[in-house]
Tab-separated table of C-alpha atoms and ligand atoms in Angstrom:
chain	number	residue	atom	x	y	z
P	1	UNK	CA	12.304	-21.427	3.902
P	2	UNK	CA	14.671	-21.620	1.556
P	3	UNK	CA	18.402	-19.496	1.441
P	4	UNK	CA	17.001	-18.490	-2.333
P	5	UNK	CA	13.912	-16.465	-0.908
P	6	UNK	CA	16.444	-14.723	1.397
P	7	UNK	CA	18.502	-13.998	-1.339
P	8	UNK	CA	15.975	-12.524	-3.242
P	9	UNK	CA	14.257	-10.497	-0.350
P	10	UNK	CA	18.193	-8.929	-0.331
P	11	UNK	CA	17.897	-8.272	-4.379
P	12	UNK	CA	14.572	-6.440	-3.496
P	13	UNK	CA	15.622	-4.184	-0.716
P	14	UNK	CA	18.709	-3.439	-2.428
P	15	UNK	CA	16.445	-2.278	-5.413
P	16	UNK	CA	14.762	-0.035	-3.201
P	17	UNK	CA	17.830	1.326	-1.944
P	18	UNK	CA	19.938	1.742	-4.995
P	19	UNK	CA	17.375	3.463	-6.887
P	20	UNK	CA	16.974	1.110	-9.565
P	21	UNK	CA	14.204	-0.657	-11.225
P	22	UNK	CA	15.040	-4.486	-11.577
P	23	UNK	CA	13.203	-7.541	-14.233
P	24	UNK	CA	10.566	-9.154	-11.944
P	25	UNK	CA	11.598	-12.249	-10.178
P	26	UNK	CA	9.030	-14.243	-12.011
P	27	UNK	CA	11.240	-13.880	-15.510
P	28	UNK	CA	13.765	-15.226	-14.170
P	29	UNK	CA	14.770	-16.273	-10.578
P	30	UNK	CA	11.420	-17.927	-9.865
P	31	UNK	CA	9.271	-18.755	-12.736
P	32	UNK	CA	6.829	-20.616	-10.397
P	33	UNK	CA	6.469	-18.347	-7.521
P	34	UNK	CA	3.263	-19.094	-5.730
P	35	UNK	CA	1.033	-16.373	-3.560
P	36	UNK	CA	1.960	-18.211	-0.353
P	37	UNK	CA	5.684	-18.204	-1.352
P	38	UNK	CA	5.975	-14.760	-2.157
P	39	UNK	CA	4.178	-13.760	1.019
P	40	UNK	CA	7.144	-15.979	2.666
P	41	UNK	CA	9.542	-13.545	0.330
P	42	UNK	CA	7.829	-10.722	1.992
P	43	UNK	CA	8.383	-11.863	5.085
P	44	UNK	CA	11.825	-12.067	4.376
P	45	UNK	CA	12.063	-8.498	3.061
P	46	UNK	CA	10.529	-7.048	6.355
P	47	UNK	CA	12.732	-9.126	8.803
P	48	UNK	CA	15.511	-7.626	6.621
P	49	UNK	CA	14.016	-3.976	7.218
P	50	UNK	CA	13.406	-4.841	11.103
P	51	UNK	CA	17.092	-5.620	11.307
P	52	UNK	CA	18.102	-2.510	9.637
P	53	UNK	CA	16.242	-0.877	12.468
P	54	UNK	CA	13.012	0.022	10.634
P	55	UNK	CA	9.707	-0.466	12.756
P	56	UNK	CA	6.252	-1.268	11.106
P	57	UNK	CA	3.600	1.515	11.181
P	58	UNK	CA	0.169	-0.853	9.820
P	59	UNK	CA	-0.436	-2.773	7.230
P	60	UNK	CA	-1.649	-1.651	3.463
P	61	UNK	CA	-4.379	-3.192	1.301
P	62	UNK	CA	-3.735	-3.178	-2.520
P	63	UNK	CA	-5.505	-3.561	-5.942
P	64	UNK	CA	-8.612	-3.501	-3.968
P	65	UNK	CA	-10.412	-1.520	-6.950
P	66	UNK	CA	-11.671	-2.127	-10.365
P	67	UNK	CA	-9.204	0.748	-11.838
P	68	UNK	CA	-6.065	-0.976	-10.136
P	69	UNK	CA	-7.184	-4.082	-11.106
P	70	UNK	CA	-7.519	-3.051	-14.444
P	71	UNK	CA	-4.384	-0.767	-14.713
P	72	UNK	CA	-1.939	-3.486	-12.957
P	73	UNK	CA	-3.718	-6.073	-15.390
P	74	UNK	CA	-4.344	-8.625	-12.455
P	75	UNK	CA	-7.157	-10.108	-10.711
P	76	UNK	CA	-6.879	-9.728	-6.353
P	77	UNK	CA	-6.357	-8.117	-3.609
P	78	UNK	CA	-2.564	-8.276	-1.650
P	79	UNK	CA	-1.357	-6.744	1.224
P	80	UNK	CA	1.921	-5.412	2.492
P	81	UNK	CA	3.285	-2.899	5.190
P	82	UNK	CA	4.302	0.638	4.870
P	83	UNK	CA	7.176	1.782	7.383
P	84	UNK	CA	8.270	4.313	9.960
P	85	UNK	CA	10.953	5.756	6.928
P	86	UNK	CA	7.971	5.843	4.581
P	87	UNK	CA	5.642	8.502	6.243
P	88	UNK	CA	5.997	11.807	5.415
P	89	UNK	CA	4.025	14.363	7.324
P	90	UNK	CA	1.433	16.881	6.160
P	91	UNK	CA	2.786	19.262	3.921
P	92	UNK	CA	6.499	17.839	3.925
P	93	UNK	CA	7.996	17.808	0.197
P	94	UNK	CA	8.744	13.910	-1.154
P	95	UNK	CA	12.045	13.840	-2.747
P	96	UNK	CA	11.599	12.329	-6.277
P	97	UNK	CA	15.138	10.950	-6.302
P	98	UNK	CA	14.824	9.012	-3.101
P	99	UNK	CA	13.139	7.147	-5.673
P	100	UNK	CA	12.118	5.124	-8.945
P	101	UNK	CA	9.103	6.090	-10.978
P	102	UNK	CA	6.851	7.174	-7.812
P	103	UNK	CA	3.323	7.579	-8.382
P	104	UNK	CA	0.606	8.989	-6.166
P	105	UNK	CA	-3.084	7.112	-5.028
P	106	UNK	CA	-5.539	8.077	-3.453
P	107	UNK	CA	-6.364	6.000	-0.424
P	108	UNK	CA	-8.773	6.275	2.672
P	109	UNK	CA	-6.898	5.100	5.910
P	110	UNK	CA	-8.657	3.256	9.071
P	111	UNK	CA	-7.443	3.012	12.847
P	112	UNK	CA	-8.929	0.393	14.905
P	113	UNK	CA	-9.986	0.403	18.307
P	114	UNK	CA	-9.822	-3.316	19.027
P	115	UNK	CA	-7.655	-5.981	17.004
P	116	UNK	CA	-9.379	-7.693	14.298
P	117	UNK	CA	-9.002	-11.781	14.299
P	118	UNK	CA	-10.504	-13.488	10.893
P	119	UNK	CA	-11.328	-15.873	9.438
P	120	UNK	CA	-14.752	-14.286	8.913
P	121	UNK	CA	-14.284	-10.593	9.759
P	122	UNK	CA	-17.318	-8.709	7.912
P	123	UNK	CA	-17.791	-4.894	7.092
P	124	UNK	CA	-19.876	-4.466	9.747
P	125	UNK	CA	-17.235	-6.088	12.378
P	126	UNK	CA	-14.765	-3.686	10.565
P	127	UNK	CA	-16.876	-0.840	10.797
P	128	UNK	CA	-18.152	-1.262	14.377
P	129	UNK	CA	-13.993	-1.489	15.427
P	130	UNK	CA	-13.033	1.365	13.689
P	131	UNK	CA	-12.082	4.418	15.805
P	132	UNK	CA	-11.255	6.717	13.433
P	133	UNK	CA	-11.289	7.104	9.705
P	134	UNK	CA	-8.779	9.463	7.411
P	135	UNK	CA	-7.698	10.862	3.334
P	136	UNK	CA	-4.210	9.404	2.738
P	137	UNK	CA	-1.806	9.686	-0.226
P	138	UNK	CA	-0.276	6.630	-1.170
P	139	UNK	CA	3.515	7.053	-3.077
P	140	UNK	CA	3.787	4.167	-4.923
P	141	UNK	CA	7.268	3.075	-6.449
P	142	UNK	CA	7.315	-0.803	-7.702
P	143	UNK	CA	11.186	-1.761	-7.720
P	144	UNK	CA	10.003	-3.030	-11.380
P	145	UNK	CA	10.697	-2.058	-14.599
P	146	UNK	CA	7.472	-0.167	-15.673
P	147	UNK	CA	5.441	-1.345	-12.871
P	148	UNK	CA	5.450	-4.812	-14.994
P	149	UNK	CA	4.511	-7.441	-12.483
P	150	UNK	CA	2.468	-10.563	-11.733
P	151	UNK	CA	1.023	-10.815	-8.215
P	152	UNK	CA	3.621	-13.018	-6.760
P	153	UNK	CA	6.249	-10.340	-8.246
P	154	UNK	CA	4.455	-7.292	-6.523
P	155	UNK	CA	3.538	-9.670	-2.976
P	156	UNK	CA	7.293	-10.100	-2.897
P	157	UNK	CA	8.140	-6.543	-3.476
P	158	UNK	CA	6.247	-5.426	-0.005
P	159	UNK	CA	3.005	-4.259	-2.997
P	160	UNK	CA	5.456	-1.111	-4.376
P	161	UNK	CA	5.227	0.361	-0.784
P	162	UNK	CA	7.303	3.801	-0.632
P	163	UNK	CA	6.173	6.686	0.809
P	164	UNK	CA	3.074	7.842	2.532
P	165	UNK	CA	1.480	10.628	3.732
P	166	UNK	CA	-1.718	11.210	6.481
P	167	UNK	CA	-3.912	13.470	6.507
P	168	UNK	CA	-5.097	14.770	9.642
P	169	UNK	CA	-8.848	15.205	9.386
P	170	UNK	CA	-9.544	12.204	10.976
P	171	UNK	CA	-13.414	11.199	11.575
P	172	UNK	CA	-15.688	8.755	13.240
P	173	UNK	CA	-16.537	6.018	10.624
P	174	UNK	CA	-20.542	6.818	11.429
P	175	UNK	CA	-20.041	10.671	10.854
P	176	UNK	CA	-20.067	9.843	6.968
P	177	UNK	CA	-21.130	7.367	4.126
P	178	UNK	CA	-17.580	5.372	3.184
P	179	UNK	CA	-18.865	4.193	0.078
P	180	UNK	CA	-20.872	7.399	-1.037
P	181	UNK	CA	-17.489	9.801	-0.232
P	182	UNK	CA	-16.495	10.933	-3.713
P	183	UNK	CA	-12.532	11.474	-4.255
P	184	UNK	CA	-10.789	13.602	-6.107
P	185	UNK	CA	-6.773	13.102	-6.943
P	186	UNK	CA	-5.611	16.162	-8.442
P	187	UNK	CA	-2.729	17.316	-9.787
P	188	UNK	CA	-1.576	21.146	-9.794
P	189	UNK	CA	-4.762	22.001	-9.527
P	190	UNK	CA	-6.388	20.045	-11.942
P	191	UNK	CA	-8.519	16.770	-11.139
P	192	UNK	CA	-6.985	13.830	-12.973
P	193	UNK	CA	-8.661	11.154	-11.755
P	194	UNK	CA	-11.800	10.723	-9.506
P	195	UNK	CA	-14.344	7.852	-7.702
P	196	UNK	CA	-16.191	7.052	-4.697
P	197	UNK	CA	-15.128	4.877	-1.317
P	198	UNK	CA	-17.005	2.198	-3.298
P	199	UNK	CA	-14.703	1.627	-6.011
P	200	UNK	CA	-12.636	-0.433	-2.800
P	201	UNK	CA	-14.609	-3.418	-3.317
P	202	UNK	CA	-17.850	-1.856	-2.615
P	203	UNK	CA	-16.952	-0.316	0.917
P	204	UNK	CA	-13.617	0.398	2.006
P	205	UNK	CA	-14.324	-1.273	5.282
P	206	UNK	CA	-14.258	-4.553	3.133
P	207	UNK	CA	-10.881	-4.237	2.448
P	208	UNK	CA	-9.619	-4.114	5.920
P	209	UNK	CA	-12.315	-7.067	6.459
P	210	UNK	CA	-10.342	-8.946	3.737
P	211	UNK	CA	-6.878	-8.084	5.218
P	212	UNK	CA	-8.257	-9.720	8.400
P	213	UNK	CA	-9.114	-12.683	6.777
P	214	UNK	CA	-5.999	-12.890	4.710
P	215	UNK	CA	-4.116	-12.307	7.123
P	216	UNK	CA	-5.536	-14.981	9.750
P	217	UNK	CA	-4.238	-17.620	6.984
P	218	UNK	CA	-1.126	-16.835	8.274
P	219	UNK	CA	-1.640	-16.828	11.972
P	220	UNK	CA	-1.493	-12.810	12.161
P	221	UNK	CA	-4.131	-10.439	12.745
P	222	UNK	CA	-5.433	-6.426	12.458
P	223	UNK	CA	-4.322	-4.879	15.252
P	224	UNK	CA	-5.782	-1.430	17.028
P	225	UNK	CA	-3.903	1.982	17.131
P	226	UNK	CA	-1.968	1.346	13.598
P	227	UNK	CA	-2.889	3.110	10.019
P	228	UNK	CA	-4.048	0.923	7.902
P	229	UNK	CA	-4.495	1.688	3.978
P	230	UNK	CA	-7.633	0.348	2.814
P	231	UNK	CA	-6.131	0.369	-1.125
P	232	UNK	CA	-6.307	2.884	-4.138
P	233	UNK	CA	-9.680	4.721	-5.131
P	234	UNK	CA	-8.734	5.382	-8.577
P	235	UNK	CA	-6.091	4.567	-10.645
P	236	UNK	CA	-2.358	5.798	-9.505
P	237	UNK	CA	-0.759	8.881	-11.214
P	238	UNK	CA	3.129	9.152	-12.213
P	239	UNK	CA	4.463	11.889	-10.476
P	240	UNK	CA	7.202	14.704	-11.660
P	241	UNK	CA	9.281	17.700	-10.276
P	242	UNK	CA	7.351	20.453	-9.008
P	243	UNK	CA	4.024	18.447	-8.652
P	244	UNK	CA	1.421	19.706	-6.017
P	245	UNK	CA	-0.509	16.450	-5.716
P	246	UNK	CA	-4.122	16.994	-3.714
P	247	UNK	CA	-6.476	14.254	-2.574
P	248	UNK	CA	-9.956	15.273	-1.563
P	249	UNK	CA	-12.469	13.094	0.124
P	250	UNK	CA	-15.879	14.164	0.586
P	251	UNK	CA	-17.058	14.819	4.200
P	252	UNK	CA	-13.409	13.497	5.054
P	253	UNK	CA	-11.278	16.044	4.606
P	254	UNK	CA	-8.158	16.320	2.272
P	255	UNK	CA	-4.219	15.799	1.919
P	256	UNK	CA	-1.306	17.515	0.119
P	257	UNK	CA	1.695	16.095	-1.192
P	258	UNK	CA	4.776	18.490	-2.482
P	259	UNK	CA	6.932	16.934	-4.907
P	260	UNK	CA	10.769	18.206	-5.433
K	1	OOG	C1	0.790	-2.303	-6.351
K	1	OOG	C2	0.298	-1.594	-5.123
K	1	OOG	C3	-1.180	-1.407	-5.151
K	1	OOG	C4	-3.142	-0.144	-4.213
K	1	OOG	O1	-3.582	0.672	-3.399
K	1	OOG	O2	-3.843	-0.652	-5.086
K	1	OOG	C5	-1.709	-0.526	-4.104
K	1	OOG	C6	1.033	-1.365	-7.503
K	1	OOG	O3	0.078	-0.907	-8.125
K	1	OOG	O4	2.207	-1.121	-7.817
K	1	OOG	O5	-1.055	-0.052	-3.199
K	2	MG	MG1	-2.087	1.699	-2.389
């Protein structure tokens, strides 16, 4: 792996921790970034994080539905990892300039009770594994200017990963329908954007069987006891001062975000 991939996993995290939005690597610095080597640039970023002292809490599936898809204007799934200095608790406020341009998703999050190995993992592997089930807020913040990005670009940049926040109704995956939940992602009161477990490539369980199977091409696997985001319902909403953001998931439960 090259000294230039390091280089740029540094001119990533330093993004991130400066505040400010940079061109995407693919303008310039590497025109011909593939999927696998941007993964490797992920990599790098997370080692970087690790040695900082930062521990991984579980893996993240995004653009896993039609309206990211759409919104981001490209065509697959990616992963990344959110950290122990991205969660924020139930009801604690997220500081708007720790950050970029954060927006807000609304996610449903899974915890295993036995790792997951792919290739091959189905919905129905995922589903019988799954211990629990739970609403989640994703925070958003691409290091990006304007959340303009290829894939490679956002693979590198750990997919936008910046904040997060649990909720704590947790369930058993068989005590509701996944795909038939509706979801709500309101702001201030008002809904702004809404969908169904479905939009997540049919069943939000899929996801997490995809993350299995993507991640087994690189020798890694799901593992029990983490979070793990299973990607955005509907499509992701800037957020401002003062914003009470709400995501509601029927016969889930629902989570708060404060925004100061
Ligand atoms: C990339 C992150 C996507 C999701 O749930 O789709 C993601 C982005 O939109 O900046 O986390
Ligand atoms: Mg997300």
């Amino acid at each position: 792996m090259s000294q230039q991939y390091l280089d740029t996993a540094k001119f990533l995290y330093n993004a991130e921790k400066e505040k400010k939005e940079i061109k995407k690597i693919t303008s310039d610095k590497h025109p011909d970034l593939t999927i696998e080597d941007a993964y490797d640039i992920q990599r790098q970023l997370i080692e970087l994080k690790e040695a900082d002292g930062h521990k991984i809490v579980g893996p993240k599936m995004g653009l896993t539905s039609e309206a990211k898809l759409k919104q981001m204007n490209v065509e697959n799934p990616i992963y990344g990892y959110v950290f122990d200095y991205m969660v924020l608790s139930h009801g604690e406020t997220l500081h708007m300039d720790e950050l970029i341009h954060p927006k807000a998703e609304p996610e449903i999050g899974f915890i295993l009770k036995h790792d997951l190995e792919g290739p091959g993992i189905t919905t129905v592997q995922v589903l019988e594994a799954t211990e629990w089930v739970f609403p989640a807020i994703e925070i958003i913040d691409s290091r990006y200017e304007n959340f303009n990005f290829t894939l490679p670009d956002v693979i590198a940049d750990n997919t936008s990963a910046s904040r997060v926040i649990f909720g704590s109704d947790i369930k058993k995956p068989s005590e509701l329908e996944l795909d038939l939940a509706g979801v709500t992602l309101s702001f201030n009161g008002k809904v702004e954007s809404l969908g169904a477990g479905a939009a997540v490539l049919g069943h939000p369980a899929y996801a997490i069987a995809r993350l299995a199977n993507m991640l087994a091409e690189r020798g890694e696997k799901v593992k029990s006891g983490q979070p793990i985001l299973s990607g955005a319902i509907t499509q992701a909403m800037l957020l401002s001062k003062g914003d009470h953001v709400n995501v509601k998931i029927g016969g889930l439960g629902e989570v708060d975000c404060f925004v100061k």
